[in-house]
Coordinates of C-alpha atoms in Angstrom, one line a residue:
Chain A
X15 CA 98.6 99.1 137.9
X16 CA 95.6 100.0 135.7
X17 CA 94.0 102.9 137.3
X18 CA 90.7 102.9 134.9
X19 CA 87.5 102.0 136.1
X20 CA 86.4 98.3 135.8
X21 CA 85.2 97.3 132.0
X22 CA 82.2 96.2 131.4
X23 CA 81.0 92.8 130.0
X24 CA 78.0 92.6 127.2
X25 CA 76.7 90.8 125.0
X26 CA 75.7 92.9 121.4
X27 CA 74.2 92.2 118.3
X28 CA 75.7 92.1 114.9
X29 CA 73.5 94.3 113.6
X30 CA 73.5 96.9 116.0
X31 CA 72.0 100.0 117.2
X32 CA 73.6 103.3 117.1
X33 CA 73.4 103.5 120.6
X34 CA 74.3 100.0 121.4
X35 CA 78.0 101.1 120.4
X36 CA 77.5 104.7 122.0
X37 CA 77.6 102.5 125.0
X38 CA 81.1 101.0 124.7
X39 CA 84.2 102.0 126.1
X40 CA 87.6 100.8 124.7
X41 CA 88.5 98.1 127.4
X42 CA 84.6 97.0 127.6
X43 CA 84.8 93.0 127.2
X44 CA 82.1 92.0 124.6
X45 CA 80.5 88.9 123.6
X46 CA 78.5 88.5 120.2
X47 CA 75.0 87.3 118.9
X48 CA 73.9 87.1 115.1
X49 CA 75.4 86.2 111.8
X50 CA 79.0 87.6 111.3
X51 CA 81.5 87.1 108.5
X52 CA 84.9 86.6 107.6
X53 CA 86.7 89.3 104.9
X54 CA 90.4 89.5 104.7
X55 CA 92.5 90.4 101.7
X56 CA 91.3 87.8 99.5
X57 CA 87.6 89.0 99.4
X58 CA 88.7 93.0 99.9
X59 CA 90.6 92.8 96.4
X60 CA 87.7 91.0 94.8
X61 CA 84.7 93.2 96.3
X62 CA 86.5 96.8 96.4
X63 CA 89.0 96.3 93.4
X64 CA 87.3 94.1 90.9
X65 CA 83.6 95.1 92.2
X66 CA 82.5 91.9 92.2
X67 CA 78.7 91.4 93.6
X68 CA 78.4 90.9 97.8
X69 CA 77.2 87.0 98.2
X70 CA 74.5 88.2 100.7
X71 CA 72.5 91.6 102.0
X72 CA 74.9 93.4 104.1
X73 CA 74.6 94.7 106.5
X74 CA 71.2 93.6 106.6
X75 CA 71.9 89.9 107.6
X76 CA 75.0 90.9 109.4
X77 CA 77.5 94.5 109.7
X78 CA 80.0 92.4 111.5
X79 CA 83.4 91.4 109.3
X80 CA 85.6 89.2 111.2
X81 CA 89.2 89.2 110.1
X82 CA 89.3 85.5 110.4
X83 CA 90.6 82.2 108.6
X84 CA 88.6 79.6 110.3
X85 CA 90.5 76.1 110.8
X86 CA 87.2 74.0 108.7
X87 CA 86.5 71.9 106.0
X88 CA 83.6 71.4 103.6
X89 CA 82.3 67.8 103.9
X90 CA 81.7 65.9 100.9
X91 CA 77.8 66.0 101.4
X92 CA 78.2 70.2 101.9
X93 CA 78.0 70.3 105.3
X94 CA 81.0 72.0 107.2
X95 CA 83.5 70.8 110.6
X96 CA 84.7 74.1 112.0
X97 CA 87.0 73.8 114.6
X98 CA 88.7 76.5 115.8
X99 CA 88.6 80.3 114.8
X100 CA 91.1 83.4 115.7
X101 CA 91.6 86.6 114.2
X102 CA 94.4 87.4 112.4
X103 CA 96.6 91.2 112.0
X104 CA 94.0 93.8 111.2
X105 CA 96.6 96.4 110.3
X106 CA 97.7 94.6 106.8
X107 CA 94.1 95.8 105.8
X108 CA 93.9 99.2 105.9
X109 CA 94.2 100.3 102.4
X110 CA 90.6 98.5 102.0
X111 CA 88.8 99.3 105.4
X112 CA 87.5 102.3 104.2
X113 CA 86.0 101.5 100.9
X114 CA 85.0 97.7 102.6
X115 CA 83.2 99.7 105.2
X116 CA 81.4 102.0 103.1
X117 CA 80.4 99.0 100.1
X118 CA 79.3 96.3 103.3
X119 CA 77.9 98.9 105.8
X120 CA 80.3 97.2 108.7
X121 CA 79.8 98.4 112.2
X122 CA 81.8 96.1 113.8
X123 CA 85.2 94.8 112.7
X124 CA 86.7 92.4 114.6
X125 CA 90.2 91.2 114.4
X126 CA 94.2 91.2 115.7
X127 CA 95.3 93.7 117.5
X128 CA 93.3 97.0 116.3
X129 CA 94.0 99.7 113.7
X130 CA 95.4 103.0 113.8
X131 CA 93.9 105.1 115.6
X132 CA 94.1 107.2 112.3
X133 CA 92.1 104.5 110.5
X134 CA 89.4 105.0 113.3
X135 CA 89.1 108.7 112.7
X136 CA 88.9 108.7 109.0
X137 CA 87.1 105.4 108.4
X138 CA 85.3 104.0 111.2
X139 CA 84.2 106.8 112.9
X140 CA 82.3 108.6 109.9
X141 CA 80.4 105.6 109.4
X142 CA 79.9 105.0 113.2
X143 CA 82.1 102.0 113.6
X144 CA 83.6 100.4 116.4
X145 CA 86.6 97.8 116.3
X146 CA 86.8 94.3 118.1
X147 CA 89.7 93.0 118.8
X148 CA 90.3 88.8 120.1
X149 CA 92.2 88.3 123.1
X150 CA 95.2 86.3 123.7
X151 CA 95.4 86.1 120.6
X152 CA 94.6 82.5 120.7
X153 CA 91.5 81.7 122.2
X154 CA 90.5 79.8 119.1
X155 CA 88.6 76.9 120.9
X156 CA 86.7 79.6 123.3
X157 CA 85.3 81.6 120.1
X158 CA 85.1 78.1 118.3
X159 CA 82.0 77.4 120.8
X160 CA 80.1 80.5 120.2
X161 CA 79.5 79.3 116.6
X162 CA 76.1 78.0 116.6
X163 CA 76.0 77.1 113.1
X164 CA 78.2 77.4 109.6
X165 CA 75.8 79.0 107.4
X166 CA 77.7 79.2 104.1
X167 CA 80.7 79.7 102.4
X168 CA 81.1 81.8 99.2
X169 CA 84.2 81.9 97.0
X170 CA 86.3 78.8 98.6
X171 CA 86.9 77.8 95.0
X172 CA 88.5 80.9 94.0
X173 CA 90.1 81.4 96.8
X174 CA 90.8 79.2 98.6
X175 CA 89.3 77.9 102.5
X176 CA 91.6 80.5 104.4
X177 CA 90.2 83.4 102.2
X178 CA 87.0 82.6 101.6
X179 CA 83.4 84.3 103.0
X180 CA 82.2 82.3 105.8
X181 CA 79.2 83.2 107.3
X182 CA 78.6 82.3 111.0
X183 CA 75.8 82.3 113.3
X184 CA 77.6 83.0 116.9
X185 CA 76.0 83.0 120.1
X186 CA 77.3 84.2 122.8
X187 CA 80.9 84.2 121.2
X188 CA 83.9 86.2 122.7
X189 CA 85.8 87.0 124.6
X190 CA 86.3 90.2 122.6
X191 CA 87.8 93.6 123.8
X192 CA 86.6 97.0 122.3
X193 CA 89.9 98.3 120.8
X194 CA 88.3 101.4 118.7
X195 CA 85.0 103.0 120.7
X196 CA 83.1 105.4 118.4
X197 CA 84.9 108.7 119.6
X198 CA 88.2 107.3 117.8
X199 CA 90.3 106.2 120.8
X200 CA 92.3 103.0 120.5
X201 CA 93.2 101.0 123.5
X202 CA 96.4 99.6 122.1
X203 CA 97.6 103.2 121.1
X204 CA 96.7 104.3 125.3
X205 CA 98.9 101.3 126.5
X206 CA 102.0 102.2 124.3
X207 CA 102.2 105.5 125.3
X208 CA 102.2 104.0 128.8
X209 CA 104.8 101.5 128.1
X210 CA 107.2 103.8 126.3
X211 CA 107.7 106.2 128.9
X212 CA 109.3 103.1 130.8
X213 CA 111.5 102.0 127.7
X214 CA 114.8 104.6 127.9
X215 CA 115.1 102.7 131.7
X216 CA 114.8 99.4 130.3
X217 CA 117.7 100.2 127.1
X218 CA 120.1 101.7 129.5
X219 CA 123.3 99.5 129.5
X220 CA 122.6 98.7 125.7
X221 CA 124.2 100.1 122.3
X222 CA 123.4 100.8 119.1
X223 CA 124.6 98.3 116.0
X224 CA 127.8 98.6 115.2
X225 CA 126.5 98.4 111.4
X226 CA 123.2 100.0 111.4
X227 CA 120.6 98.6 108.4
X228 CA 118.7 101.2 106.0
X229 CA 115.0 101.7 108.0
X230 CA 117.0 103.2 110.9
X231 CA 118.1 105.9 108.1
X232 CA 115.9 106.7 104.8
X233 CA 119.1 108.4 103.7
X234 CA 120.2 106.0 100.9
X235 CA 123.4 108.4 101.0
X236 CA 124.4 106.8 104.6
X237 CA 127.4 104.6 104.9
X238 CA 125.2 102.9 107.9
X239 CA 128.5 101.8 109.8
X240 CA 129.3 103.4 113.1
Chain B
X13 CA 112.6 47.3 110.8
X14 CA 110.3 50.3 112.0
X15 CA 106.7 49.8 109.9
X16 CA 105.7 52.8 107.5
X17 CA 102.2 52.5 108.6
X18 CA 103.4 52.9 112.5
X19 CA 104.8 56.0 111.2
X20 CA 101.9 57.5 109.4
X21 CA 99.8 57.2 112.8
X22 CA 102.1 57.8 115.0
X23 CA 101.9 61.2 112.8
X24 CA 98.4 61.7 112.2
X25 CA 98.5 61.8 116.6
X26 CA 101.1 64.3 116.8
X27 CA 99.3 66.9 114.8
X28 CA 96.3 66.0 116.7
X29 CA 98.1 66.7 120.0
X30 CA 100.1 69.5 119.3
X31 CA 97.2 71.0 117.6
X32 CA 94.7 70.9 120.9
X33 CA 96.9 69.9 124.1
X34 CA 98.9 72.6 125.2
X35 CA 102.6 71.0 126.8
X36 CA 102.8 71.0 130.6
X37 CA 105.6 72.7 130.7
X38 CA 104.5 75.8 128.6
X39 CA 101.2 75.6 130.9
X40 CA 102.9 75.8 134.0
X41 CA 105.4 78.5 133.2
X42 CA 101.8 80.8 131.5
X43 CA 100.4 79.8 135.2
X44 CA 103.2 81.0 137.4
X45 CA 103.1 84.1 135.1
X46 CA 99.3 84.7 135.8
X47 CA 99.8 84.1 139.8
X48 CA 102.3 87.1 139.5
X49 CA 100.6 89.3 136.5
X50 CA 99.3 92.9 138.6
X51 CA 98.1 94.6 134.9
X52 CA 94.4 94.1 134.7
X53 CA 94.4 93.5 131.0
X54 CA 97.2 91.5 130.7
X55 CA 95.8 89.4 133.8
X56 CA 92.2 89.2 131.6
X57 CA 94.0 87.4 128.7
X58 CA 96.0 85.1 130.7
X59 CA 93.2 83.9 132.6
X60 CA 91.2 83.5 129.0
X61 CA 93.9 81.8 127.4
X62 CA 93.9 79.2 130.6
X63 CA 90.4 78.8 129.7
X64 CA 91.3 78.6 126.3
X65 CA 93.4 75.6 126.8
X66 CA 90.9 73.6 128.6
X67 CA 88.0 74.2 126.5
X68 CA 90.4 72.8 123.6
X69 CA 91.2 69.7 125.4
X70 CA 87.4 69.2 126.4
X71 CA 85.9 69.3 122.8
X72 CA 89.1 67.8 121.1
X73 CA 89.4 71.0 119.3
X74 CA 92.2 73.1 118.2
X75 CA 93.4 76.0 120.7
X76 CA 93.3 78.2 118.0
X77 CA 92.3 79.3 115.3
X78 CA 95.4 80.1 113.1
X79 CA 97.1 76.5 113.4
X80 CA 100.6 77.3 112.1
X81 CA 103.0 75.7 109.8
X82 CA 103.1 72.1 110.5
X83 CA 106.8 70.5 110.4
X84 CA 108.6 67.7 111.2
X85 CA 111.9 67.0 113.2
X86 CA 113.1 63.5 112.6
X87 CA 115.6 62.1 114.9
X88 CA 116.9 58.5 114.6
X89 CA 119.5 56.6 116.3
X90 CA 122.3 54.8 114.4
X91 CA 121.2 51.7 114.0
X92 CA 117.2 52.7 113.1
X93 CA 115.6 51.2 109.9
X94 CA 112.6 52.1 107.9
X95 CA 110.5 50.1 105.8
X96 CA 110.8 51.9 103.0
X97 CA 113.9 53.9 103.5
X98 CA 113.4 57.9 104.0
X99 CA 111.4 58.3 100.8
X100 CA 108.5 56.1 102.2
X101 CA 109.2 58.5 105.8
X102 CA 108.9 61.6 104.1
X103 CA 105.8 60.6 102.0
X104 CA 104.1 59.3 105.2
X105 CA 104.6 62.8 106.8
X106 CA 103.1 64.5 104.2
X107 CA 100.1 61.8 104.1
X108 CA 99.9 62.7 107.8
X109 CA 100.2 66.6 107.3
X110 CA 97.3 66.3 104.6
X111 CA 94.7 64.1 106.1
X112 CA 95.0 66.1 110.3
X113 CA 94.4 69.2 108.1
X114 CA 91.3 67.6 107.2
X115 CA 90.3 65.9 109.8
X116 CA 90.9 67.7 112.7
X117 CA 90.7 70.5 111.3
X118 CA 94.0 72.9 111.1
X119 CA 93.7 76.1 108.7
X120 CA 94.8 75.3 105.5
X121 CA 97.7 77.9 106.0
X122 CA 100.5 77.4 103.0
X123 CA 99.8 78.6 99.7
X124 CA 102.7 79.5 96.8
X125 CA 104.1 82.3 97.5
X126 CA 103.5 84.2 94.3
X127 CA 100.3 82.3 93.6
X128 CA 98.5 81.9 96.6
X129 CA 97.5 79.0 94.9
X130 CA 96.1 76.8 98.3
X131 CA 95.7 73.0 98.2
X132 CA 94.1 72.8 101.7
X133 CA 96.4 70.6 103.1
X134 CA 99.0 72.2 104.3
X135 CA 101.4 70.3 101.8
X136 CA 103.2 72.0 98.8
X137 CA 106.7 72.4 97.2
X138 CA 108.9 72.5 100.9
X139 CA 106.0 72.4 102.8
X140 CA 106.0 70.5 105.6
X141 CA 109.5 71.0 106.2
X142 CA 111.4 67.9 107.1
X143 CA 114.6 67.9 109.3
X144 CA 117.0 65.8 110.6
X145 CA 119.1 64.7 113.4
X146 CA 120.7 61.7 114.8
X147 CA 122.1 59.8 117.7
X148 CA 124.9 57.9 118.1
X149 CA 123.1 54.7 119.4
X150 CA 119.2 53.3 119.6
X151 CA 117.1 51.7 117.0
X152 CA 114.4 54.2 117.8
X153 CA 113.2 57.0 115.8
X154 CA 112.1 60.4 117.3
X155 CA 109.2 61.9 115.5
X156 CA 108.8 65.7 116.4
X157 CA 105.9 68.0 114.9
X158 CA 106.0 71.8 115.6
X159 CA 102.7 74.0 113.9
X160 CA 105.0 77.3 114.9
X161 CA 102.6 80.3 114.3
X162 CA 102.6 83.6 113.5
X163 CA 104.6 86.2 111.0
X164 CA 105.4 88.7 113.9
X165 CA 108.2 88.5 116.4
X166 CA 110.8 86.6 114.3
X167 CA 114.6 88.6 113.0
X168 CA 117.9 88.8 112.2
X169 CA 121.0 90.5 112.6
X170 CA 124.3 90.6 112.0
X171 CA 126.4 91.8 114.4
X172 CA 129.7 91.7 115.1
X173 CA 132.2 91.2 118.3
X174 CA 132.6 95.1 119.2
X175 CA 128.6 94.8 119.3
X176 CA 129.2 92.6 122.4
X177 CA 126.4 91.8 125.1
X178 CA 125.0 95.3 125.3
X179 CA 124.2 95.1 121.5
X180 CA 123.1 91.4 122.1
X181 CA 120.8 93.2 124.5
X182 CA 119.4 95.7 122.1
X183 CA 118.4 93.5 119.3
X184 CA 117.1 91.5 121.7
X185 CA 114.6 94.3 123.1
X186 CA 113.8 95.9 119.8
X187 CA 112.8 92.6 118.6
X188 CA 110.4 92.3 121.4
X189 CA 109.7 96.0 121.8
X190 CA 108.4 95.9 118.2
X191 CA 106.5 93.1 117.9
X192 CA 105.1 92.8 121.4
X193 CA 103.3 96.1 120.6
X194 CA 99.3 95.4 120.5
X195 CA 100.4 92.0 121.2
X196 CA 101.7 90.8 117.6
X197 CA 103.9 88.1 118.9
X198 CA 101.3 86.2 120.5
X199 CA 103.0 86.8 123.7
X200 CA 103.7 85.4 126.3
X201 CA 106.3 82.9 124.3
X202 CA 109.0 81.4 124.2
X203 CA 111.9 83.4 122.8
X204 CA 114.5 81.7 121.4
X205 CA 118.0 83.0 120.4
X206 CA 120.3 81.9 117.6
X207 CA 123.9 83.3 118.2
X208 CA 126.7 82.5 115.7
X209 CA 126.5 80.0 113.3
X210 CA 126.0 81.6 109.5
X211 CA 123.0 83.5 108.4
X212 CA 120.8 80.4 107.2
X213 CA 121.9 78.6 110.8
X214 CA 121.5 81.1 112.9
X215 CA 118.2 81.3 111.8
X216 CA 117.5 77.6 112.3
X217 CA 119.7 77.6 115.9
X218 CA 117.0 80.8 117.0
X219 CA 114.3 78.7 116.1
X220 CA 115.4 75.3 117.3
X221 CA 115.8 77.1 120.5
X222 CA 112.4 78.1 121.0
X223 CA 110.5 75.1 119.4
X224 CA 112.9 72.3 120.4
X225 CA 113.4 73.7 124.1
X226 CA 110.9 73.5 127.1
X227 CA 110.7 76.0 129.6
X228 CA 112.8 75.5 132.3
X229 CA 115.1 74.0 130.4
X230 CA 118.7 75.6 130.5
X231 CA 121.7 76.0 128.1
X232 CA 124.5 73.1 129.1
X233 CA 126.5 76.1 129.3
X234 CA 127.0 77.6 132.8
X235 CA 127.5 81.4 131.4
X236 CA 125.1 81.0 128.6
X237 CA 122.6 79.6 131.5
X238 CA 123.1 82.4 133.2
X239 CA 122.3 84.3 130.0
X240 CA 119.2 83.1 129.7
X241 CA 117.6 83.6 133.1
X242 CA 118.9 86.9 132.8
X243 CA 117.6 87.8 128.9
X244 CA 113.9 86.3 130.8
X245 CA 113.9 89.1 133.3
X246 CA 115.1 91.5 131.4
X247 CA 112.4 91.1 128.6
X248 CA 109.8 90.9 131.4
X249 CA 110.8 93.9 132.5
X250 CA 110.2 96.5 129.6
X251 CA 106.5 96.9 130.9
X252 CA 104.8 95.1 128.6
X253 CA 102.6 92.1 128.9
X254 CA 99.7 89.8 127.2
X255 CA 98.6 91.8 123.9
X256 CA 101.3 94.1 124.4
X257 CA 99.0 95.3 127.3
X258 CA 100.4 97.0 130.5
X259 CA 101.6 94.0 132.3
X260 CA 105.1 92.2 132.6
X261 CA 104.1 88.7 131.0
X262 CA 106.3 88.6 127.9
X263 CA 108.5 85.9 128.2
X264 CA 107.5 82.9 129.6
X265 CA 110.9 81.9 129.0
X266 CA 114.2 82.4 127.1
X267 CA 116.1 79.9 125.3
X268 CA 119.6 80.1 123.8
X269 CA 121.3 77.8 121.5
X270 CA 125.2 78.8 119.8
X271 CA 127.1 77.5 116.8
X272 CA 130.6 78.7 116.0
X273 CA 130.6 81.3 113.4
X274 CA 133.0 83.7 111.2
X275 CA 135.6 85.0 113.5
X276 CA 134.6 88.6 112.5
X277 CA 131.4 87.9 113.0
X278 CA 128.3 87.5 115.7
X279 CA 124.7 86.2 113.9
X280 CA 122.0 86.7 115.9
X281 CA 118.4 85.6 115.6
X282 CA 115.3 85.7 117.5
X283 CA 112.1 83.8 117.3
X284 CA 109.1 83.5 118.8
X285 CA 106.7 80.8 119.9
X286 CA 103.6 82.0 120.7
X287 CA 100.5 81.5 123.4
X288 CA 99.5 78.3 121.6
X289 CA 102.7 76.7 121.5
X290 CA 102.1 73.7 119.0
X291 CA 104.5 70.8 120.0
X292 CA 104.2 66.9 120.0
X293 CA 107.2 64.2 120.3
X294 CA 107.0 60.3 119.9
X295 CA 109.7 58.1 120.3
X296 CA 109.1 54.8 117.5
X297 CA 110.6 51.8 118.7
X298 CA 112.0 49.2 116.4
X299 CA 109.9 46.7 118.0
X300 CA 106.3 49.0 117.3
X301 CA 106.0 50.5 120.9
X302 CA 105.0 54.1 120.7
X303 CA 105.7 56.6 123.3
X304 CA 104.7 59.9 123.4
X305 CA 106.0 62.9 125.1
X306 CA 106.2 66.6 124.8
X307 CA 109.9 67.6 125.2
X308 CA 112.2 66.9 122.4
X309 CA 114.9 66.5 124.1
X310 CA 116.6 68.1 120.7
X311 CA 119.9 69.2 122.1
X312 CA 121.8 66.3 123.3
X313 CA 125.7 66.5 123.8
X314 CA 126.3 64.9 120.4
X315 CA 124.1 68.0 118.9
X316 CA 126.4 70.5 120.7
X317 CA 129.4 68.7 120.3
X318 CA 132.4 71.0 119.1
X319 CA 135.6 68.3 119.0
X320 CA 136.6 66.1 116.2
X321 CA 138.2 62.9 116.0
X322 CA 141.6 63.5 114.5
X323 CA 145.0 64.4 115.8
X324 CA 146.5 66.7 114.6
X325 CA 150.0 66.9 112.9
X326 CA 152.7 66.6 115.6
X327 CA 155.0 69.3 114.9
X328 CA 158.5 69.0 114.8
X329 CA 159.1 71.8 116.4
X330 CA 157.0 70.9 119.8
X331 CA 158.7 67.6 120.3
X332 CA 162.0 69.2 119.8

């Protein structure tokens, strides 16, 4: 059905080379070596909006931001059990990608199902990013086995284990599919547009709501029935 | 007399199992649906999410990452007793929730709404839920977790009867239409319908339908049966497989469950279990015996039953 060549597999750093992205496609399948770490909402409103201090040298140690709440606990003597680990929906965080990217020097964001394709023009692309996304999305024991180590965890306190910064050393750690290649295209974006010109055939045979809901009209004046 | 601390382990299990074993039934329906899969992308994620599930089982770990909302579906027959009446069950199940968070570990998903305030557990005010059901006989209690993920792929609608199937039909593709795209529903999964009922059980009906049914199981209604091997194909149909890929691996399968509603009136709901989809069922005997299983086996006759036991008036009329 997919007529594109076949993607490549590789394995890339989290601090990589220019040309290390240069050479992904969107489809490429990737797998991950080096210190990444999880960002989500939680740390974007405390780094871009209340300018707190980074708790390490990004992107020096790592430019990968995984949009991630890891199942884990802290032990009692420090030490961490991290189980599984699975992105979770990128798109809730684009209002911060831009300033996040700029502040952390990310190069690689990896996460649910991509980002606008407009987010990839005007944020990733400037700052020659590329965008990861999981697969399934649920292979949470798969990328659980390409964590070599916990290194650290900063601002669990505050907020919490599911927002806080973990910082992971991954080897070998994927599946993950490019979604946003350095040129700006999204993969997600090129399979809707192939799916919705199958979509009128598949609604024949089916009718609109009788009582129809403001969001299918921004026209507050609408009755919305019939 | 069913012992509280047979309950509490029997609990901490479950959320161990439904956490890191995948049920046989889901597995074999995501199987079939890889054998057939012809989208090179969609095929990919199938095959790493068959992976997936054995690597989880092999290291005792959880399939993935986001572990859901962990809740509990009690069922007891008539004649079951608790040490400690339903108070002591209901604090056990929250024990339970709280110390598999920890231990296995799940993500410390529920926080306050307003507050995010997170106590790491899993436990806070309504969290886990704790529902009901009963059976008319059996001194046996049926303990059933669910860690349902995910905040895409669930809605509701009210329609009405001039709506009729083709506007069942619509709501039923926009629902997966939208939140297949990129893959947001965790596809494929188990859809599950709610029709009738009021809003609050329509909602629960959709649900119950997706968590509480297997697949392969069918509707004890011949024409609402028929309903469901035909809402399967046609959400398989749109185009649109694994992470809303080209592909035609949406719905694994579909699952419908009615309750009589408003006579001007047609709820509908649909929900979504995903990839990972988190179930575990024990059956607690009164005499300690455990057994575990992994379909519900939620909606007996007695849960669908629509007579009552009472005559009605004669009229005078009639026997005149």
């Amino acid at each position: 059905m997919d007529t594109a060549p076949k993607p490549q597999q590789v394995r890339l750093s989290t601090t990589p080379s220019r040309a290390d992205l240069e050479a992904l496609k969107i489809g490429d399948i990737v797998y991950l070596d080096g210190l990444l770490y999880t960002a989500r909402e939680g740390v974007y409103k405390k780094v871009c909006e209340e300018g707190s201090d980074l708790p390490l040298d990004l992107p020096a140690e790592s430019a990968a931001n995984f949009h991630c709440s890891p199942a884990a606990t802290v032990n009692p003597d420090g030490s961490f059990n991290m189980g599984a680990v699975t992105a979770t929906a990128s798109f809730r965080f684009s209002k911060w990608i831009g300033p996040w990217i700029e502040r952390s020097g990310a190069r690689i964001i990896i996460g649910k199902g991509g980002m606008t394709s407009k987010d990839y023009r005007e944020h990733f692309v400037p700052n020659g990013a590329i965008y990861l996304t999981t697969v399934g999305y649920g292979t949470g024991a798969l990328l659980g086995r390409g964590i070599k180590q916990v290194k650290a965890v900063h601002w669990n306190k505050e907020l919490g284990l599911a927002q806080a910064m973990w910082v992971i050393e991954a080897e070998n750690m994927g599946p993950f599919i490019v979604d946003g290649d350095l040129a700006g295209n999204s993969l997600f974006e090129r399979e809707n547009a192939r799916i919705a010109a199958n979509l009128d055939k598949v609604y024949e045979g089916t009718r609109p709501a009788v009582l129809r809901r403001f969001g299918e009209t921004d026209d507050r004046s609408d009755e919305v029935i019939g | 007399m069913i012992a509280i601390d047979t309950i509490q382990e029997t609990a901490e299990r479950l959320m161990e199992k439904a956490a890191i074993e995948i049920p046989q039934d889901y597995l074999d329906g995501l199987r079939t649906m890889a054998d057939t899969e012809d989208g090179d992308l969609s095929s990919f994620v199938l095959q790493a999410m068959l992976e997936n599930y054995e690597a989880a089982k092999q290291d005792r770990r959880a399939m993935c990452g986001d572990t859901g909302c962990p809740r509990w579906y009690v069922k007891m027959g008539n004649e079951a007793r608790i040490e400690g009446g339903p108070i002591a069950l209901e604090a056990a199940l929250r024990r339970a929730t709280a110390k598999s968070t920890n231990d296995i570990p799940l993500r410390p998903n529920r926080v306050h709404p307003l507050w995010r305030t997170d106590h790491d557990n899993n436990v806070g005010i309504g969290a886990p839920e704790i529902e009901y059901g009963f059976e008319p006989d059996g001194e046996w209690i049926d303990l059933v977790t669910v860690h349902k993920g995910g905040l895409f792929g669930t809605d509701y609608r009210m329609l009405f009867p001039s709506d009729g199937i083709e506007g069942i039909k619509r709501f039923f593709l926009d629902s997966l239409v939208a939140f297949g795209k990129r893959g947001l529903a965790c596809q494929p999964a188990i859809i599950g319908i709610g029709l009738g009922g009021s809003k609050d059980t329509c909602m629960v009906l959709g649900k119950r339908a997706a968590c509480l049914r297997t697949v392969g199981s069918r509707n004890s209604d011949p024409r609402i049966a028929a309903m469901e091997d035909e809402f399967k194909e046609l959400g398989n149909s749109i185009g649109m497989g694994a992470m809303g890929f080209v592909g035609k691996s949406m719905v694994v399968d579909c699952n419908i469950e009615v309750g009589y509603c408003h006579t001007g009136g047609m709820q509908m709901s649909v929900h979504a279990f995903c990839l990972s989809s988190r179930r575990a069922v024990a059956r607690i005997h009164a005499d300690g015996r455990v057994e575990y299983r992994t379909d519900p086996e939620w909606f007996t006759d007695y849960q669908r039953r629509e007579t009552v036991e009472w005559t009605p008036p004669q009229s005078l009329s009639k026997s005149a």
